[in-house]
XYZ file of C-alpha atoms in Angstrom:
118
model
C 0.000 0.000 0.000
C 1.463 3.404 -0.946
C 2.407 5.744 1.895
C -0.302 8.270 0.942
C -2.975 5.551 1.156
C -1.604 4.376 4.508
C -1.673 7.928 5.846
C -5.264 8.404 4.668
C -6.326 5.108 6.246
C -4.673 6.085 9.534
C -6.348 9.501 9.472
C -9.757 7.921 8.783
C -9.310 5.393 11.592
C -8.203 8.100 14.015
C -11.102 10.356 13.003
C -13.620 7.546 13.464
C -12.200 6.292 16.770
C -11.999 9.747 18.348
C -15.453 10.677 17.052
C -16.856 7.582 18.759
C -15.012 8.348 22.001
C -16.316 11.916 21.988
C -19.909 10.898 21.258
C -20.091 8.037 23.772
C -19.746 9.120 27.405
C -18.890 5.617 28.620
C -16.143 5.285 25.991
C -14.711 8.676 26.959
C -14.818 7.739 30.657
C -12.996 4.474 29.917
C -10.220 6.310 28.055
C -10.042 8.985 30.756
C -9.789 6.356 33.500
C -7.022 4.498 31.668
C -4.969 7.635 31.048
C -5.480 8.977 34.582
C -4.532 5.653 36.170
C -1.399 5.490 34.000
C -0.299 8.956 35.117
C -1.336 8.726 38.804
C 1.244 6.109 39.784
C 1.042 7.184 43.445
C -2.651 6.221 43.331
C -3.676 9.222 45.416
C -6.391 10.478 43.074
C -4.456 13.436 41.691
C -1.432 14.041 39.502
C 1.500 16.124 40.690
C 4.266 17.654 38.599
C 6.595 14.685 39.208
C 3.993 12.158 38.046
C 3.325 14.178 34.889
C 7.057 14.464 34.179
C 7.503 10.720 34.669
C 4.534 9.898 32.402
C 5.622 12.233 29.600
C 9.215 10.998 29.869
C 8.096 7.378 29.569
C 5.817 8.218 26.635
C 8.660 9.998 24.843
C 11.059 7.115 25.507
C 8.495 4.690 24.090
C 8.423 6.721 20.876
C 12.192 7.144 20.713
C 12.008 10.863 21.479
C 13.974 12.953 23.931
C 11.840 14.075 26.872
C 10.910 17.744 27.187
C 12.823 19.949 29.590
C 11.551 20.090 33.173
C 10.438 23.694 32.653
C 8.362 22.699 29.644
C 6.631 19.974 31.627
C 5.976 22.426 34.450
C 4.366 24.756 31.900
C 2.126 21.910 30.739
C 1.294 21.153 34.359
C 0.288 24.758 35.033
C -1.913 24.713 31.929
C -3.699 21.537 33.071
C -4.079 22.616 36.727
C -7.160 24.739 36.111
C -7.818 25.641 39.754
C -4.133 26.231 40.645
C -4.121 23.779 43.561
C -0.799 22.232 42.451
C -2.526 18.984 41.436
C -4.279 17.781 38.305
C -7.605 16.195 39.126
C -9.397 13.607 37.034
C -11.876 16.334 36.036
C -9.092 18.680 34.923
C -7.562 15.913 32.831
C -11.007 15.261 31.313
C -11.224 18.891 30.164
C -7.831 18.582 28.475
C -8.497 15.198 26.856
C -11.881 16.239 25.483
C -10.375 19.391 23.957
C -7.357 17.485 22.607
C -9.552 14.808 21.010
C -11.812 17.466 19.464
C -8.792 19.187 17.947
C -7.491 15.884 16.577
C -10.883 15.151 14.965
C -10.788 18.595 13.324
C -7.221 18.013 12.132
C -8.104 14.639 10.609
C -11.203 16.074 8.934
C -9.152 18.914 7.484
C -6.472 16.558 6.146
C -9.156 14.258 4.686
C -11.156 17.182 3.244
C -14.257 16.069 5.146
C -17.187 18.464 5.601
C -17.131 20.383 8.866
C -19.481 19.332 11.626
C -22.109 21.929 12.591
């Protein structure tokens, strides 16, 4: 299969999967729970800066990428910590994931030249 066809197939699959996750509350909750549990390795119900740095570092290593600088991760942390309590709650992560998934759906639709949703 040519690379362009593979890219289009991947974009279509991503668009469909994320659209389903966004339209099905139980699917979104399942993804949210999985991601939150992966990040919250202390199992205390919130994510601190160290846990976020560890998670992002592991994710980067798994993709063969260098991890971001500590200051960059702290900036991400501050962006996710909506109430400035120095912890990311499950609800705060949900806000981020929903927005991120919506942006990815838009990106895929744009690349695939799909009509915009109302």
